[in-house]
Amino acid sequence: MPASYDRLRKFRRGVPMVVRALSALLLTDSALSATPRAPMTVENDRPMSRTDFFNVTARRPGDSHSADASDLLNGQLGYSSYAAGGVANLPVLNGMADDRVATIVDGMRMGDGCPNHMNPIMSYVDPDSVSVARAIAGITSVSEGGDSIGGSVLIKRRPLEFSKTHSVLVTGRARGDYRSNGGGSGASGSVTVANDMWSLRYTGSYAHASDYRTGGAGHRVRSTSYLSFNHAVTAGFQKGADAADLTFGQQDIPYEGFPNAYMDMTNNRSSFVNGHYKGAFAWGTLEARGFWQRVNHVMNMLADKGGHSATTGMPMNTDKRTVGYSVDVTIPLSTRHRLMMGSQFFHDGLNDWWPLLWAAK
């Protein structure tokens, strides 16, 4: 075979690779130069790069009435969600979802208790109580949770407020919304009582909707109703470089329809405790966190799918418990070097049973 023909074949082989590389570079540069939407602000002061484009702070737009906290991340590059129930959208990062995406709320790493992922972690958080929502696509650093192929979603509630003087501070906020289609309504609010050292806050939210109707003919779309409650009480202390807080919370969803599934959620109750401490000492800084959560989850069919009693439908029960802690120590060694050490523990226990199968035995 002539040498000139062999060189031509190698050249033709290389052209598609070069074209693909140039196309990817042009598309990437174009995406990085795009201006983020108004509610989004980059968390870093330095210019945006390919490695930190996904680390974005998302704040709830004023015209958004969604009861699902996952909608806070809409518009971020690489992020999407699987629409399911009214408050149960599943986050997706670069096409990966479910257990491939770690969801961490206020330092608590939690997993879905439902085998069908009907109770995603962000459904336990009132969107109005969130101050920061970050979607990190791809490999996540250990400091941000790690151990997730698809990426991580980090949610942080609003920090506690303290009085700037010795006087008592009483403050709060409230929001409500309503839509005619399906009779959807929602409300949320918080009340804080604090001085310069202690702070106590209560936050609560409510969201409800009946089955909505299609446009035009106005046919009812079955299994689109839901009812959700979220409550949390946080007590905090700060003095000098020391700060600590403890949060007790509970979520209750008596029912939530899933129009795209054969099953519905007929009950979901979650209770959790989350404690956090951060302090500075002569030798360095110490940060510690401990948490516990229990989820009681029931799947079955709502009335428009055949009922949800113990003897009809297809009941599936779940009892899930999560417990963990993390300790991080940072010791400065020089003006340029520091030593970071830590310890972390996480346990996730799951018990599933089907009442009809037990009755058959």
Tab-separated table of C-alpha atoms in Angstrom:
chain	number	residue	atom	x	y	z
A	1	MET	CA	0.000	0.000	0.000
A	2	PRO	CA	1.507	3.384	-0.968
A	3	ALA	CA	2.806	5.521	1.914
A	4	SER	CA	0.845	8.531	0.642
A	5	TYR	CA	-2.423	6.551	0.934
A	6	ASP	CA	-1.575	5.528	4.518
A	7	ARG	CA	-0.895	9.183	5.470
A	8	LEU	CA	-4.214	10.226	3.894
A	9	ARG	CA	-6.109	7.558	5.896
A	10	LYS	CA	-4.522	8.730	9.162
A	11	PHE	CA	-5.386	12.336	8.309
A	12	ARG	CA	-9.048	11.454	7.600
A	13	ARG	CA	-9.176	9.547	10.897
A	14	GLY	CA	-7.868	12.524	12.846
A	15	VAL	CA	-10.184	15.140	11.338
A	16	PRO	CA	-13.369	14.041	13.220
A	17	MET	CA	-11.468	14.018	16.499
A	18	VAL	CA	-10.198	17.550	15.959
A	19	VAL	CA	-13.667	18.754	14.928
A	20	ARG	CA	-15.250	17.184	18.024
A	21	ALA	CA	-12.620	18.734	20.297
A	22	LEU	CA	-13.052	22.210	18.783
A	23	SER	CA	-16.859	21.907	18.982
A	24	ALA	CA	-16.733	20.900	22.643
A	25	LEU	CA	-14.385	23.804	23.409
A	26	LEU	CA	-16.600	26.320	21.628
A	27	LEU	CA	-19.749	25.011	23.321
A	28	THR	CA	-18.078	25.063	26.730
A	29	ASP	CA	-16.787	28.624	26.305
A	30	SER	CA	-20.218	29.712	25.092
A	31	ALA	CA	-21.927	28.131	28.101
A	32	LEU	CA	-19.455	29.635	30.544
A	33	SER	CA	-19.882	33.115	29.104
A	34	ALA	CA	-23.660	32.987	29.491
A	35	THR	CA	-25.017	35.294	32.185
A	36	PRO	CA	-26.779	33.414	35.024
A	37	ARG	CA	-30.445	34.115	35.676
A	38	ALA	CA	-31.334	36.954	37.991
A	39	PRO	CA	-31.864	34.843	41.164
A	40	MET	CA	-28.422	33.238	40.786
A	41	THR	CA	-25.158	34.696	42.055
A	42	VAL	CA	-21.727	33.105	41.937
A	43	GLU	CA	-20.494	32.272	45.408
A	44	ASN	CA	-16.849	33.118	44.620
A	45	ASP	CA	-15.433	36.587	44.023
A	46	ARG	CA	-12.945	35.359	41.455
A	47	PRO	CA	-13.872	34.857	37.773
A	48	MET	CA	-15.931	31.803	36.951
A	49	SER	CA	-14.056	28.743	35.724
A	50	ARG	CA	-14.982	25.309	34.447
A	51	THR	CA	-14.450	23.764	37.873
A	52	ASP	CA	-16.669	26.057	39.925
A	53	PHE	CA	-19.434	26.955	37.483
A	54	PHE	CA	-21.779	24.531	39.243
A	55	ASN	CA	-21.111	26.023	42.694
A	56	VAL	CA	-23.884	28.576	42.527
A	57	THR	CA	-25.969	30.206	45.223
A	58	ALA	CA	-29.680	30.056	44.398
A	59	ARG	CA	-32.246	32.230	46.126
A	60	ARG	CA	-35.999	31.772	45.815
A	61	PRO	CA	-37.416	34.083	43.133
A	62	GLY	CA	-40.196	36.327	44.338
A	63	ASP	CA	-42.639	35.046	41.713
A	64	SER	CA	-42.112	31.343	42.499
A	65	HIS	CA	-44.891	29.553	44.357
A	66	SER	CA	-43.546	26.013	44.151
A	67	ALA	CA	-43.640	24.014	47.377
A	68	ASP	CA	-40.707	21.888	46.178
A	69	ALA	CA	-37.212	23.027	47.197
A	70	SER	CA	-35.707	21.267	44.172
A	71	ASP	CA	-37.074	24.083	41.978
A	72	LEU	CA	-34.519	26.429	43.587
A	73	LEU	CA	-31.851	24.820	41.412
A	74	ASN	CA	-33.665	25.247	38.098
A	75	GLY	CA	-31.547	26.985	35.486
A	76	GLN	CA	-28.185	25.711	36.699
A	77	LEU	CA	-26.083	24.112	33.988
A	78	GLY	CA	-26.242	20.311	34.186
A	79	TYR	CA	-29.210	20.264	36.582
A	80	SER	CA	-32.702	18.980	35.886
A	81	SER	CA	-35.358	17.097	37.823
A	82	TYR	CA	-37.783	14.226	37.381
A	83	ALA	CA	-41.270	15.618	37.898
A	84	ALA	CA	-43.270	13.298	40.158
A	85	GLY	CA	-45.666	14.385	42.909
A	86	GLY	CA	-46.413	17.932	43.951
A	87	VAL	CA	-43.444	18.085	46.354
A	88	ALA	CA	-41.350	15.128	45.210
A	89	ASN	CA	-39.204	16.155	42.255
A	90	LEU	CA	-35.987	14.114	42.005
A	91	PRO	CA	-32.749	16.045	41.309
A	92	VAL	CA	-30.707	14.975	38.275
A	93	LEU	CA	-27.105	16.032	37.606
A	94	ASN	CA	-25.763	15.385	34.109
A	95	GLY	CA	-28.314	12.616	33.634
A	96	MET	CA	-27.556	10.853	36.930
A	97	ALA	CA	-30.123	10.653	39.719
A	98	ASP	CA	-31.317	8.660	42.734
A	99	ASP	CA	-28.485	7.303	44.904
A	100	ARG	CA	-25.851	8.595	42.463
A	101	VAL	CA	-26.562	12.131	43.706
A	102	ALA	CA	-25.816	12.926	47.347
A	103	THR	CA	-28.241	15.319	49.019
A	104	ILE	CA	-26.964	17.104	52.123
A	105	VAL	CA	-29.206	19.409	54.179
A	106	ASP	CA	-27.449	21.495	56.853
A	107	GLY	CA	-24.600	18.983	56.949
A	108	MET	CA	-26.953	15.992	57.220
A	109	ARG	CA	-26.467	13.455	54.455
A	110	MET	CA	-29.744	11.613	53.960
A	111	GLY	CA	-31.051	9.060	51.497
A	112	ASP	CA	-34.506	8.354	50.127
A	113	GLY	CA	-36.396	5.881	52.300
A	114	CYS	CA	-38.973	4.921	49.682
A	115	PRO	CA	-38.042	2.126	47.225
A	116	ASN	CA	-39.682	4.248	44.511
A	117	HIS	CA	-37.976	7.454	45.705
A	118	MET	CA	-41.310	9.131	46.432
A	119	ASN	CA	-39.889	11.056	49.401
A	120	PRO	CA	-36.726	12.817	48.146
A	121	ILE	CA	-34.650	14.680	50.712
A	122	MET	CA	-35.497	18.162	49.459
A	123	SER	CA	-39.180	17.524	50.156
A	124	TYR	CA	-38.292	17.829	53.867
A	125	VAL	CA	-37.235	21.463	53.450
A	126	ASP	CA	-39.503	24.473	53.073
A	127	PRO	CA	-38.166	26.475	50.082
A	128	ASP	CA	-38.689	29.762	51.945
A	129	SER	CA	-36.361	28.638	54.748
A	130	VAL	CA	-33.452	27.981	52.353
A	131	SER	CA	-30.655	30.521	52.032
A	132	VAL	CA	-28.213	28.549	49.853
A	133	ALA	CA	-28.803	25.750	47.326
A	134	ARG	CA	-25.782	24.437	45.430
A	135	ALA	CA	-25.608	21.813	42.701
A	136	ILE	CA	-22.134	20.327	42.203
A	137	ALA	CA	-22.038	18.123	39.113
A	138	GLY	CA	-19.430	15.413	38.783
A	139	ILE	CA	-16.962	14.202	41.393
A	140	THR	CA	-17.466	15.964	44.729
A	141	SER	CA	-14.686	16.723	47.184
A	142	VAL	CA	-14.638	15.018	50.572
A	143	SER	CA	-15.280	18.353	52.304
A	144	GLU	CA	-18.553	18.667	50.354
A	145	GLY	CA	-19.786	15.152	51.059
A	146	GLY	CA	-17.909	13.030	48.526
A	147	ASP	CA	-18.789	9.455	47.552
A	148	SER	CA	-21.296	10.383	44.835
A	149	ILE	CA	-20.830	9.545	41.161
A	150	GLY	CA	-23.351	11.996	39.750
A	151	GLY	CA	-22.640	14.926	42.069
A	152	SER	CA	-24.023	16.555	45.194
A	153	VAL	CA	-26.839	18.894	46.127
A	154	LEU	CA	-26.138	21.047	49.193
A	155	ILE	CA	-28.990	22.812	50.968
A	156	LYS	CA	-28.545	25.270	53.842
A	157	ARG	CA	-31.307	26.870	55.833
A	158	ARG	CA	-31.201	30.520	56.797
A	159	PRO	CA	-28.742	31.219	59.623
A	160	LEU	CA	-30.049	32.194	63.030
A	161	GLU	CA	-30.484	35.887	63.772
A	162	PHE	CA	-29.041	37.529	66.898
A	163	SER	CA	-29.543	40.960	68.360
A	164	LYS	CA	-26.665	43.368	67.823
A	165	THR	CA	-27.240	44.854	71.247
A	166	HIS	CA	-28.243	43.502	74.664
A	167	SER	CA	-31.904	44.235	73.899
A	168	VAL	CA	-34.331	41.517	72.850
A	169	LEU	CA	-34.929	41.093	69.114
A	170	VAL	CA	-38.306	39.856	67.885
A	171	THR	CA	-38.612	39.379	64.139
A	172	GLY	CA	-40.318	37.164	61.617
A	173	ARG	CA	-41.649	36.773	58.115
A	174	ALA	CA	-44.695	35.286	56.398
A	175	ARG	CA	-45.741	34.373	52.866
A	176	GLY	CA	-48.857	32.926	51.257
A	177	ASP	CA	-50.032	31.998	47.783
A	178	TYR	CA	-53.074	30.636	45.981
A	179	ARG	CA	-53.903	29.371	42.508
A	180	SER	CA	-57.341	28.596	41.173
A	181	ASN	CA	-56.508	25.467	39.157
A	182	GLY	CA	-56.697	22.629	41.650
A	183	GLY	CA	-57.313	25.014	44.517
A	184	GLY	CA	-53.607	25.085	45.309
A	185	SER	CA	-52.589	27.084	48.351
A	186	GLY	CA	-49.503	27.475	50.494
A	187	ALA	CA	-48.169	29.429	53.425
A	188	SER	CA	-44.893	29.662	55.285
A	189	GLY	CA	-43.374	31.785	58.003
A	190	SER	CA	-40.939	32.056	60.859
A	191	VAL	CA	-40.669	33.792	64.226
A	192	THR	CA	-37.368	34.573	65.988
A	193	VAL	CA	-36.762	35.757	69.548
A	194	ALA	CA	-33.122	36.532	70.337
A	195	ASN	CA	-30.624	38.622	72.235
A	196	ASP	CA	-26.918	39.004	71.531
A	197	MET	CA	-26.080	35.501	72.865
A	198	TRP	CA	-29.182	33.328	72.467
A	199	SER	CA	-31.625	32.827	69.616
A	200	LEU	CA	-34.790	30.757	69.290
A	201	ARG	CA	-36.595	30.338	65.968
A	202	TYR	CA	-39.660	28.497	64.738
A	203	THR	CA	-40.326	27.911	61.033
A	204	GLY	CA	-43.371	26.288	59.519
A	205	SER	CA	-44.937	25.745	56.136
A	206	TYR	CA	-48.088	24.307	54.586
A	207	ALA	CA	-48.844	23.305	50.999
A	208	HIS	CA	-52.009	21.777	49.571
A	209	ALA	CA	-53.592	21.157	46.195
A	210	SER	CA	-56.480	19.124	44.827
A	211	ASP	CA	-56.378	17.402	41.444
A	212	TYR	CA	-55.808	20.028	38.778
A	213	ARG	CA	-57.603	20.239	35.424
A	214	THR	CA	-56.287	20.341	31.885
A	215	GLY	CA	-56.649	23.330	29.622
A	216	GLY	CA	-59.394	23.455	27.031
A	217	ALA	CA	-61.784	20.652	27.989
A	218	GLY	CA	-60.874	20.975	31.650
A	219	HIS	CA	-60.572	17.265	32.400
A	220	ARG	CA	-59.419	16.361	35.912
A	221	VAL	CA	-55.927	14.873	36.113
A	222	ARG	CA	-56.148	12.189	38.757
A	223	SER	CA	-53.588	11.628	41.492
A	224	THR	CA	-52.205	15.184	41.385
A	225	SER	CA	-53.392	16.211	44.857
A	226	TYR	CA	-51.089	16.572	47.866
A	227	LEU	CA	-50.895	17.912	51.408
A	228	SER	CA	-47.660	18.765	53.202
A	229	PHE	CA	-46.571	20.277	56.538
A	230	ASN	CA	-43.057	21.221	57.708
A	231	HIS	CA	-42.065	22.373	61.200
A	232	ALA	CA	-38.662	23.146	62.721
A	233	VAL	CA	-37.462	24.719	65.968
A	234	THR	CA	-33.854	25.919	66.223
A	235	ALA	CA	-32.070	27.114	69.351
A	236	GLY	CA	-28.650	28.728	69.037
A	237	PHE	CA	-25.851	30.250	71.115
A	238	GLN	CA	-22.935	32.468	70.176
A	239	LYS	CA	-20.192	34.124	72.182
A	240	GLY	CA	-16.954	35.311	70.701
A	241	ALA	CA	-15.620	32.641	68.345
A	242	ASP	CA	-17.927	29.924	69.710
A	243	ALA	CA	-21.274	29.129	68.115
A	244	ALA	CA	-23.678	26.217	68.535
A	245	ASP	CA	-27.188	25.386	67.400
A	246	LEU	CA	-29.661	22.531	67.756
A	247	THR	CA	-32.627	21.933	65.449
A	248	PHE	CA	-35.666	19.729	65.982
A	249	GLY	CA	-37.916	19.238	62.962
A	250	GLN	CA	-40.796	17.223	61.612
A	251	GLN	CA	-42.405	16.812	58.215
A	252	ASP	CA	-45.822	15.285	57.616
A	253	ILE	CA	-47.344	14.419	54.236
A	254	PRO	CA	-50.709	12.705	54.814
A	255	TYR	CA	-51.056	12.024	51.079
A	256	GLU	CA	-49.443	12.832	47.738
A	257	GLY	CA	-50.614	11.595	44.367
A	258	PHE	CA	-48.295	10.440	41.584
A	259	PRO	CA	-49.953	10.690	38.154
A	260	ASN	CA	-46.981	9.045	36.439
A	261	ALA	CA	-46.857	5.967	38.710
A	262	TYR	CA	-49.142	3.126	39.715
A	263	MET	CA	-48.488	3.917	43.397
A	264	ASP	CA	-49.168	6.992	45.539
A	265	MET	CA	-47.825	8.110	48.894
A	266	THR	CA	-50.499	7.697	51.540
A	267	ASN	CA	-48.400	8.845	54.501
A	268	ASN	CA	-44.889	10.104	55.183
A	269	ARG	CA	-43.666	11.409	58.535
A	270	SER	CA	-40.069	12.415	59.214
A	271	SER	CA	-38.576	13.552	62.528
A	272	PHE	CA	-34.985	14.723	62.927
A	273	VAL	CA	-32.479	16.269	65.323
A	274	ASN	CA	-29.396	18.120	64.053
A	275	GLY	CA	-26.748	19.666	66.316
A	276	HIS	CA	-23.765	21.785	65.252
A	277	TYR	CA	-20.814	23.420	67.041
A	278	LYS	CA	-17.974	25.588	65.756
A	279	GLY	CA	-15.234	27.146	67.843
A	280	ALA	CA	-11.787	28.728	67.570
A	281	PHE	CA	-8.934	28.009	69.967
A	282	ALA	CA	-5.291	28.989	70.299
A	283	TRP	CA	-4.228	25.823	68.464
A	284	GLY	CA	-6.824	26.013	65.646
A	285	THR	CA	-10.531	25.511	64.912
A	286	LEU	CA	-12.961	22.716	65.707
A	287	GLU	CA	-16.262	21.994	63.987
A	288	ALA	CA	-18.568	19.122	64.981
A	289	ARG	CA	-22.003	17.940	63.932
A	290	GLY	CA	-24.300	15.103	64.990
A	291	PHE	CA	-27.702	14.160	63.579
A	292	TRP	CA	-30.501	11.602	63.726
A	293	GLN	CA	-33.570	11.080	61.546
A	294	ARG	CA	-36.447	8.642	61.409
A	295	VAL	CA	-38.867	8.287	58.481
A	296	ASN	CA	-42.133	6.347	58.535
A	297	HIS	CA	-43.336	5.967	54.963
A	298	VAL	CA	-46.436	4.294	53.505
A	299	MET	CA	-47.175	3.694	49.808
A	300	ASN	CA	-50.509	2.583	48.425
A	301	MET	CA	-53.137	3.849	46.004
A	302	LEU	CA	-55.320	6.881	46.525
A	303	ALA	CA	-59.083	6.486	46.141
A	304	ASP	CA	-59.028	7.267	42.417
A	305	LYS	CA	-56.655	4.318	41.890
A	306	GLY	CA	-58.552	1.749	43.905
A	307	GLY	CA	-58.338	2.785	47.544
A	308	HIS	CA	-55.619	2.590	50.174
A	309	SER	CA	-56.960	0.448	53.024
A	310	ALA	CA	-54.978	-2.405	54.581
A	311	THR	CA	-56.860	-4.963	52.474
A	312	THR	CA	-57.114	-3.178	49.117
A	313	GLY	CA	-54.586	-1.763	46.732
A	314	MET	CA	-50.936	-2.628	47.267
A	315	PRO	CA	-49.680	-1.249	50.624
A	316	MET	CA	-45.902	-0.988	51.119
A	317	ASN	CA	-44.489	0.273	54.429
A	318	THR	CA	-41.023	1.600	55.223
A	319	ASP	CA	-39.275	2.433	58.486
A	320	LYS	CA	-35.947	4.207	57.952
A	321	ARG	CA	-33.441	5.513	60.505
A	322	THR	CA	-30.318	7.568	59.880
A	323	VAL	CA	-27.641	8.604	62.372
A	324	GLY	CA	-24.218	10.162	61.894
A	325	TYR	CA	-21.604	12.614	63.046
A	326	SER	CA	-18.642	14.543	61.669
A	327	VAL	CA	-15.678	16.204	63.388
A	328	ASP	CA	-13.277	18.536	61.547
A	329	VAL	CA	-10.086	19.984	63.048
A	330	THR	CA	-7.910	22.624	61.357
A	331	ILE	CA	-4.462	23.446	62.775
A	332	PRO	CA	-2.364	26.253	61.214
A	333	LEU	CA	1.251	25.140	60.757
A	334	SER	CA	2.552	28.322	59.171
A	335	THR	CA	1.276	31.293	57.203
A	336	ARG	CA	1.034	29.067	54.131
A	337	HIS	CA	0.347	25.607	55.501
A	338	ARG	CA	-2.334	24.070	57.645
A	339	LEU	CA	-3.168	20.580	58.853
A	340	MET	CA	-6.756	19.335	58.465
A	341	MET	CA	-8.017	16.208	60.207
A	342	GLY	CA	-11.453	14.753	60.671
A	343	SER	CA	-13.669	11.844	61.533
A	344	GLN	CA	-17.023	10.897	60.073
A	345	PHE	CA	-19.622	8.219	60.714
A	346	PHE	CA	-22.862	7.472	58.887
A	347	HIS	CA	-25.396	4.701	59.431
A	348	ASP	CA	-28.536	4.108	57.396
A	349	GLY	CA	-31.019	1.415	58.443
A	350	LEU	CA	-34.026	0.394	56.374
A	351	ASN	CA	-36.955	-1.939	57.073
A	352	ASP	CA	-39.546	-2.630	54.348
A	353	TRP	CA	-42.635	-4.802	54.586
A	354	TRP	CA	-45.815	-5.409	52.611
A	355	PRO	CA	-48.861	-5.942	54.871
A	356	LEU	CA	-50.784	-7.989	52.295
A	357	LEU	CA	-47.919	-10.465	51.993
A	358	TRP	CA	-47.776	-10.834	55.783
A	359	ALA	CA	-51.542	-11.366	55.885
A	360	ALA	CA	-51.279	-14.056	53.199
A	361	LYS	CA	-48.822	-16.013	55.337
